[in-house]
mmCIF file of N, CA and C in Angstrom:
data_model
loop_
_atom_site.group_PDB
_atom_site.id
_atom_site.type_symbol
_atom_site.label_atom_id
_atom_site.label_comp_id
_atom_site.label_asym_id
_atom_site.label_seq_id
_atom_site.Cartn_x
_atom_site.Cartn_y
_atom_site.Cartn_z
ATOM 1 N N MET A 159 0.555 -0.663 -0.104
ATOM 2 C CA MET A 159 -0.330 -0.178 -0.156
ATOM 3 C C MET A 159 1.251 1.228 -0.287
ATOM 4 N N THR A 160 0.068 2.000 -0.669
ATOM 5 C CA THR A 160 1.302 3.255 -1.540
ATOM 6 C C THR A 160 1.107 3.929 0.109
ATOM 7 N N THR A 161 1.695 5.351 0.269
ATOM 8 C CA THR A 161 1.382 6.062 1.271
ATOM 9 C C THR A 161 1.028 7.381 0.190
ATOM 10 N N THR A 162 0.104 8.414 0.568
ATOM 11 C CA THR A 162 -0.008 9.758 0.009
ATOM 12 C C THR A 162 0.736 10.903 0.423
ATOM 13 N N LYS A 163 1.678 11.497 -0.554
ATOM 14 C CA LYS A 163 2.606 12.175 0.287
ATOM 15 C C LYS A 163 1.721 13.857 -0.025
ATOM 16 N N THR A 164 1.659 13.963 1.200
ATOM 17 C CA THR A 164 1.254 15.608 0.946
ATOM 18 C C THR A 164 1.749 16.636 1.054
ATOM 19 N N ARG A 165 2.771 16.612 1.573
ATOM 20 C CA ARG A 165 3.548 17.577 2.271
ATOM 21 C C ARG A 165 5.107 17.748 1.125
ATOM 22 N N ARG A 166 5.805 19.121 1.128
ATOM 23 C CA ARG A 166 6.598 19.758 0.148
ATOM 24 C C ARG A 166 7.390 19.581 1.094
ATOM 25 N N LEU A 167 8.562 19.491 0.363
ATOM 26 C CA LEU A 167 10.298 19.774 0.787
ATOM 27 C C LEU A 167 11.086 20.097 -0.094
ATOM 28 N N GLU A 168 11.575 21.558 -0.181
ATOM 29 C CA GLU A 168 11.893 21.759 -1.533
ATOM 30 C C GLU A 168 14.124 22.797 -0.584
ATOM 31 N N LEU A 169 14.802 22.842 -1.344
ATOM 32 C CA LEU A 169 15.929 22.785 -0.447
ATOM 33 C C LEU A 169 16.779 23.696 -2.144
ATOM 34 N N ARG A 170 17.846 24.595 -1.974
ATOM 35 C CA ARG A 170 18.359 24.963 -2.549
ATOM 36 C C ARG A 170 20.312 24.380 -2.578
ATOM 37 N N THR A 171 20.919 24.433 -3.384
ATOM 38 C CA THR A 171 22.180 23.321 -3.543
ATOM 39 C C THR A 171 23.204 23.337 -4.804
ATOM 40 N N ASP A 172 23.816 23.596 -4.669
ATOM 41 C CA ASP A 172 24.936 23.858 -5.575
ATOM 42 C C ASP A 172 24.877 23.434 -6.674
ATOM 43 N N GLU A 173 25.403 23.558 -7.982
ATOM 44 C CA GLU A 173 25.732 22.682 -9.521
ATOM 45 C C GLU A 173 25.521 20.992 -9.288
ATOM 46 N N ALA A 174 27.419 21.297 -8.579
ATOM 47 C CA ALA A 174 27.845 19.709 -7.994
ATOM 48 C C ALA A 174 27.069 18.731 -7.851
ATOM 49 N N THR A 175 26.333 19.502 -6.988
ATOM 50 C CA THR A 175 25.843 18.574 -5.683
ATOM 51 C C THR A 175 24.528 17.961 -6.635
ATOM 52 N N ASP A 176 23.998 18.610 -7.016
ATOM 53 C CA ASP A 176 22.685 19.029 -7.791
ATOM 54 C C ASP A 176 22.972 17.381 -8.704
ATOM 55 N N GLN A 177 23.869 17.940 -9.887
ATOM 56 C CA GLN A 177 24.366 16.424 -10.567
ATOM 57 C C GLN A 177 24.928 15.454 -10.060
ATOM 58 N N LEU A 178 25.622 15.356 -8.588
ATOM 59 C CA LEU A 178 26.117 13.930 -7.873
ATOM 60 C C LEU A 178 24.849 13.202 -7.361
ATOM 61 N N ILE A 179 23.760 14.185 -6.805
ATOM 62 C CA ILE A 179 22.696 13.620 -7.212
ATOM 63 C C ILE A 179 21.731 13.215 -8.058
ATOM 64 N N SER A 180 21.571 13.596 -9.308
ATOM 65 C CA SER A 180 20.707 13.373 -10.310
ATOM 66 C C SER A 180 21.628 12.357 -10.715
ATOM 67 N N GLU A 181 23.073 12.044 -10.956
ATOM 68 C CA GLU A 181 23.305 11.024 -11.248
ATOM 69 C C GLU A 181 23.178 9.590 -10.409
ATOM 70 N N ALA A 182 23.441 9.911 -9.236
ATOM 71 C CA ALA A 182 22.794 8.426 -7.931
ATOM 72 C C ALA A 182 21.070 8.340 -8.272
ATOM 73 N N ALA A 183 20.604 9.278 -8.489
ATOM 74 C CA ALA A 183 19.556 8.879 -8.486
ATOM 75 C C ALA A 183 18.738 7.948 -9.746
ATOM 76 N N ASP A 184 19.568 8.324 -10.982
ATOM 77 C CA ASP A 184 19.865 7.666 -12.342
ATOM 78 C C ASP A 184 20.150 6.266 -11.932
ATOM 79 N N LEU A 185 21.431 5.863 -11.309
ATOM 80 C CA LEU A 185 22.306 4.999 -11.244
ATOM 81 C C LEU A 185 20.976 4.003 -9.903
ATOM 82 N N LEU A 186 20.486 4.738 -9.705
ATOM 83 C CA LEU A 186 19.515 3.470 -8.978
ATOM 84 C C LEU A 186 17.924 3.478 -9.209
ATOM 85 N N HIS A 187 17.816 3.879 -10.746
ATOM 86 C CA HIS A 187 16.700 3.859 -10.749
ATOM 87 C C HIS A 187 15.739 4.835 -10.765
ATOM 88 N N VAL A 188 15.015 5.876 -9.499
ATOM 89 C CA VAL A 188 14.650 6.621 -9.336
ATOM 90 C C VAL A 188 14.918 8.472 -9.448
ATOM 91 N N THR A 189 13.431 8.499 -9.054
ATOM 92 C CA THR A 189 13.564 10.016 -8.912
ATOM 93 C C THR A 189 14.496 11.557 -8.163
ATOM 94 N N LYS A 190 15.026 11.775 -8.267
ATOM 95 C CA LYS A 190 16.029 12.258 -7.292
ATOM 96 C C LYS A 190 15.190 13.069 -6.406
ATOM 97 N N SER A 191 13.932 13.366 -6.523
ATOM 98 C CA SER A 191 13.211 13.809 -5.235
ATOM 99 C C SER A 191 12.876 11.956 -3.961
ATOM 100 N N ALA A 192 12.966 11.173 -5.299
ATOM 101 C CA ALA A 192 12.921 9.595 -4.344
ATOM 102 C C ALA A 192 14.209 9.472 -3.767
ATOM 103 N N PHE A 193 15.363 9.790 -4.539
ATOM 104 C CA PHE A 193 16.102 9.670 -3.866
ATOM 105 C C PHE A 193 16.457 10.480 -2.514
ATOM 106 N N VAL A 194 16.595 11.799 -2.761
ATOM 107 C CA VAL A 194 16.457 12.223 -1.560
ATOM 108 C C VAL A 194 15.492 12.593 -0.476
ATOM 109 N N ALA A 195 14.682 12.194 -0.573
ATOM 110 C CA ALA A 195 13.744 12.210 0.295
ATOM 111 C C ALA A 195 13.907 10.361 1.157
ATOM 112 N N ASP A 196 14.715 9.718 0.291
ATOM 113 C CA ASP A 196 15.123 8.252 1.328
ATOM 114 C C ASP A 196 16.248 8.854 1.637
ATOM 115 N N ALA A 197 17.480 9.312 1.618
ATOM 116 C CA ALA A 197 18.636 9.612 1.594
ATOM 117 C C ALA A 197 17.970 10.276 3.240
ATOM 118 N N ALA A 198 17.673 11.681 3.227
ATOM 119 C CA ALA A 198 17.200 12.879 4.213
ATOM 120 C C ALA A 198 16.578 11.228 5.393
ATOM 121 N N ARG A 199 16.125 10.662 4.666
ATOM 122 C CA ARG A 199 14.879 9.729 5.581
ATOM 123 C C ARG A 199 15.621 8.614 6.296
ATOM 124 N N GLN A 200 16.624 8.423 6.041
ATOM 125 C CA GLN A 200 17.942 7.634 6.364
ATOM 126 C C GLN A 200 18.515 8.216 7.138
ATOM 127 N N ALA A 201 18.992 8.917 7.088
ATOM 128 C CA ALA A 201 20.111 10.693 7.530
ATOM 129 C C ALA A 201 19.121 10.703 9.137
ATOM 130 N N ALA A 202 18.493 10.899 8.957
ATOM 131 C CA ALA A 202 17.569 11.694 9.970
ATOM 132 C C ALA A 202 16.626 10.577 11.259
ATOM 133 N N GLU A 203 16.746 8.935 10.582
ATOM 134 C CA GLU A 203 16.487 7.821 11.368
ATOM 135 C C GLU A 203 17.692 7.499 12.573
ATOM 136 N N LYS A 204 18.934 7.182 11.563
ATOM 137 C CA LYS A 204 20.164 7.508 12.482
ATOM 138 C C LYS A 204 20.406 8.333 13.578
ATOM 139 N N ILE A 205 20.236 9.831 13.372
ATOM 140 C CA ILE A 205 20.715 10.464 13.965
ATOM 141 C C ILE A 205 19.260 10.865 15.383
ATOM 142 N N VAL A 206 17.970 10.394 14.699
ATOM 143 C CA VAL A 206 17.150 9.947 16.026
ATOM 144 C C VAL A 206 17.161 8.793 16.523
ATOM 145 N N ALA A 207 17.991 7.854 16.043
ATOM 146 C CA ALA A 207 18.385 6.408 16.936
ATOM 147 C C ALA A 207 19.549 6.597 18.107
ATOM 148 N N ARG A 208 19.785 7.551 17.344
ATOM 149 C CA ARG A 208 21.435 7.454 18.498
ATOM 150 C C ARG A 208 21.147 8.873 19.545
ATOM 151 N N SER A 209 19.934 9.418 19.221
ATOM 152 C CA SER A 209 19.877 10.310 20.273
ATOM 153 C C SER A 209 19.171 9.271 21.711
ATOM 154 N N ASP A 210 18.698 7.795 21.577
ATOM 155 C CA ASP A 210 18.523 7.555 22.679
ATOM 156 C C ASP A 210 19.462 6.938 23.204
ATOM 157 N N VAL A 211 21.166 6.826 22.975
ATOM 158 C CA VAL A 211 21.828 6.228 23.114
ATOM 159 C C VAL A 211 22.908 7.144 24.041
ATOM 160 N N THR A 212 22.957 6.697 25.488
ATOM 161 C CA THR A 212 23.929 7.475 26.157
ATOM 162 C C THR A 212 25.277 6.608 25.781
ATOM 163 N N LEU A 213 26.443 7.131 25.331
ATOM 164 C CA LEU A 213 27.564 6.544 25.624
ATOM 165 C C LEU A 213 28.703 6.872 26.383
ATOM 166 N N MET A 214 29.114 6.190 27.050
ATOM 167 C CA MET A 214 30.599 6.343 28.205
ATOM 168 C C MET A 214 31.180 5.430 28.460
ATOM 169 N N SER A 215 32.831 5.844 28.594
ATOM 170 C CA SER A 215 33.427 4.990 29.285
ATOM 171 C C SER A 215 32.779 3.658 29.701
ATOM 172 N N PRO A 216 33.671 2.893 29.553
ATOM 173 C CA PRO A 216 33.606 1.379 30.637
ATOM 174 C C PRO A 216 33.746 2.065 32.362
ATOM 175 N N ALA A 217 34.855 2.474 32.451
ATOM 176 C CA ALA A 217 35.214 2.861 33.910
ATOM 177 C C ALA A 217 34.116 4.160 34.682
ATOM 178 N N VAL A 218 33.017 4.828 33.266
ATOM 179 C CA VAL A 218 32.285 5.881 34.218
ATOM 180 C C VAL A 218 31.119 4.795 34.283
ATOM 181 N N PHE A 219 30.967 4.415 32.566
ATOM 182 C CA PHE A 219 30.009 3.002 33.773
ATOM 183 C C PHE A 219 29.869 2.430 34.724
ATOM 184 N N ASP A 220 30.532 1.541 35.292
ATOM 185 C CA ASP A 220 31.357 1.259 36.045
ATOM 186 C C ASP A 220 30.504 1.770 37.476
ATOM 187 N N THR A 221 31.452 2.701 37.277
ATOM 188 C CA THR A 221 30.946 4.166 38.704
ATOM 189 C C THR A 221 29.862 4.084 38.949
ATOM 190 N N MET A 222 28.889 4.955 37.488
ATOM 191 C CA MET A 222 27.502 4.861 37.939
ATOM 192 C C MET A 222 26.827 3.784 38.687
ATOM 193 N N MET A 223 27.073 2.671 37.749
ATOM 194 C CA MET A 223 26.284 1.286 38.658
ATOM 195 C C MET A 223 26.365 0.664 39.980
ATOM 196 N N ALA A 224 28.089 1.318 40.348
ATOM 197 C CA ALA A 224 28.049 1.246 42.496
ATOM 198 C C ALA A 224 27.376 2.015 42.648
ATOM 199 N N SER A 225 27.726 2.963 42.400
ATOM 200 C CA SER A 225 26.904 4.247 42.699
ATOM 201 C C SER A 225 25.133 3.900 43.186
ATOM 202 N N LEU A 226 24.751 3.244 42.593
ATOM 203 C CA LEU A 226 23.210 2.908 42.413
ATOM 204 C C LEU A 226 23.016 2.112 43.560
ATOM 205 N N ASP A 227 23.907 1.230 43.660
ATOM 206 C CA ASP A 227 24.072 -0.076 44.583
ATOM 207 C C ASP A 227 24.095 0.834 46.476
ATOM 208 N N ILE A 228 24.477 2.065 46.481
ATOM 209 C CA ILE A 228 24.962 2.833 47.639
ATOM 210 C C ILE A 228 24.063 3.556 48.083
ATOM 211 N N PRO A 229 22.660 3.302 48.900
ATOM 212 C CA PRO A 229 21.818 3.977 49.286
ATOM 213 C C PRO A 229 22.067 5.438 49.391
ATOM 214 N N ASP A 230 21.721 6.778 49.595
ATOM 215 C CA ASP A 230 21.985 8.340 49.919
ATOM 216 C C ASP A 230 20.818 8.248 51.041
ATOM 217 N N GLU A 231 22.189 9.190 52.187
ATOM 218 C CA GLU A 231 21.574 9.328 53.370
ATOM 219 C C GLU A 231 20.240 10.546 52.783
ATOM 220 N N SER A 232 18.921 10.046 53.084
ATOM 221 C CA SER A 232 17.536 10.728 52.808
ATOM 222 C C SER A 232 16.926 11.360 53.936
ATOM 223 N N PRO A 233 17.167 12.309 55.561
ATOM 224 C CA PRO A 233 16.493 13.111 56.768
ATOM 225 C C PRO A 233 15.721 12.955 56.519
ATOM 226 N N GLU A 234 15.821 13.985 54.786
ATOM 227 C CA GLU A 234 14.014 14.435 54.933
ATOM 228 C C GLU A 234 13.259 13.495 54.819
ATOM 229 N N LEU A 235 13.455 12.735 53.719
ATOM 230 C CA LEU A 235 12.478 11.737 53.079
ATOM 231 C C LEU A 235 11.928 10.932 54.366
ATOM 232 N N ALA A 236 12.756 10.463 55.395
ATOM 233 C CA ALA A 236 13.180 9.779 56.711
ATOM 234 C C ALA A 236 11.679 10.040 57.630
ATOM 235 N N THR A 237 11.853 11.526 57.734
ATOM 236 C CA THR A 237 11.021 12.103 58.492
ATOM 237 C C THR A 237 9.519 12.081 57.107
ATOM 238 N N LEU A 238 9.402 12.320 56.693
ATOM 239 C CA LEU A 238 8.198 12.561 55.880
ATOM 240 C C LEU A 238 7.421 11.240 55.590
ATOM 241 N N ALA A 239 8.539 9.781 55.772
ATOM 242 C CA ALA A 239 7.725 8.297 55.736
ATOM 243 C C ALA A 239 6.734 8.628 57.078
ATOM 244 N N LYS A 240 7.624 9.135 58.351
ATOM 245 C CA LYS A 240 6.834 8.798 59.541
ATOM 246 C C LYS A 240 5.750 9.668 60.088
ATOM 247 N N LEU A 241 5.943 10.937 59.154
ATOM 248 C CA LEU A 241 4.169 11.129 59.452
ATOM 249 C C LEU A 241 3.185 9.997 59.533
ATOM 250 N N PRO A 242 2.102 10.678 59.811
ATOM 251 C CA PRO A 242 0.333 9.952 60.197
ATOM 252 C C PRO A 242 0.210 10.053 59.057
ATOM 253 N N ARG A 243 -0.593 8.786 58.079
ATOM 254 C CA ARG A 243 -1.257 8.889 56.698
ATOM 255 C C ARG A 243 -2.331 9.764 56.940
ATOM 256 N N LEU A 244 -2.779 10.165 55.426
ATOM 257 C CA LEU A 244 -4.467 11.415 55.421
ATOM 258 C C LEU A 244 -4.910 10.563 54.742
ATOM 259 N N ILE A 245 -4.658 9.551 54.488
ATOM 260 C CA ILE A 245 -5.611 8.301 53.848
ATOM 261 C C ILE A 245 -5.390 7.278 54.292
ATOM 262 N N THR A 246 -6.361 6.804 54.691
ATOM 263 C CA THR A 246 -6.610 5.429 55.633
ATOM 264 C C THR A 246 -7.529 4.592 54.846
ATOM 265 N N GLN A 247 -7.077 2.959 55.032
ATOM 266 C CA GLN A 247 -7.446 2.215 53.953
ATOM 267 C C GLN A 247 -8.988 1.430 54.768
#
């Protein structure tokens, strides 16, 4: 099933880039529009996927994981937990 395309995207480019895009599109037997849309989508998906990943060295990762095993001192939270409940069951 083909999705109806309703959005328009225009861009300005130099002659050399335009010729390169035309040549690549011809080699793949697709239109320039399809070639540019596909290339832009692939680049965008790669960037968005990378934004979901946090890169760090193994040493930093080990330090972070070790810190999760050490409880923090939270005197204010302990005091609040000792207060009577406002809602009873």
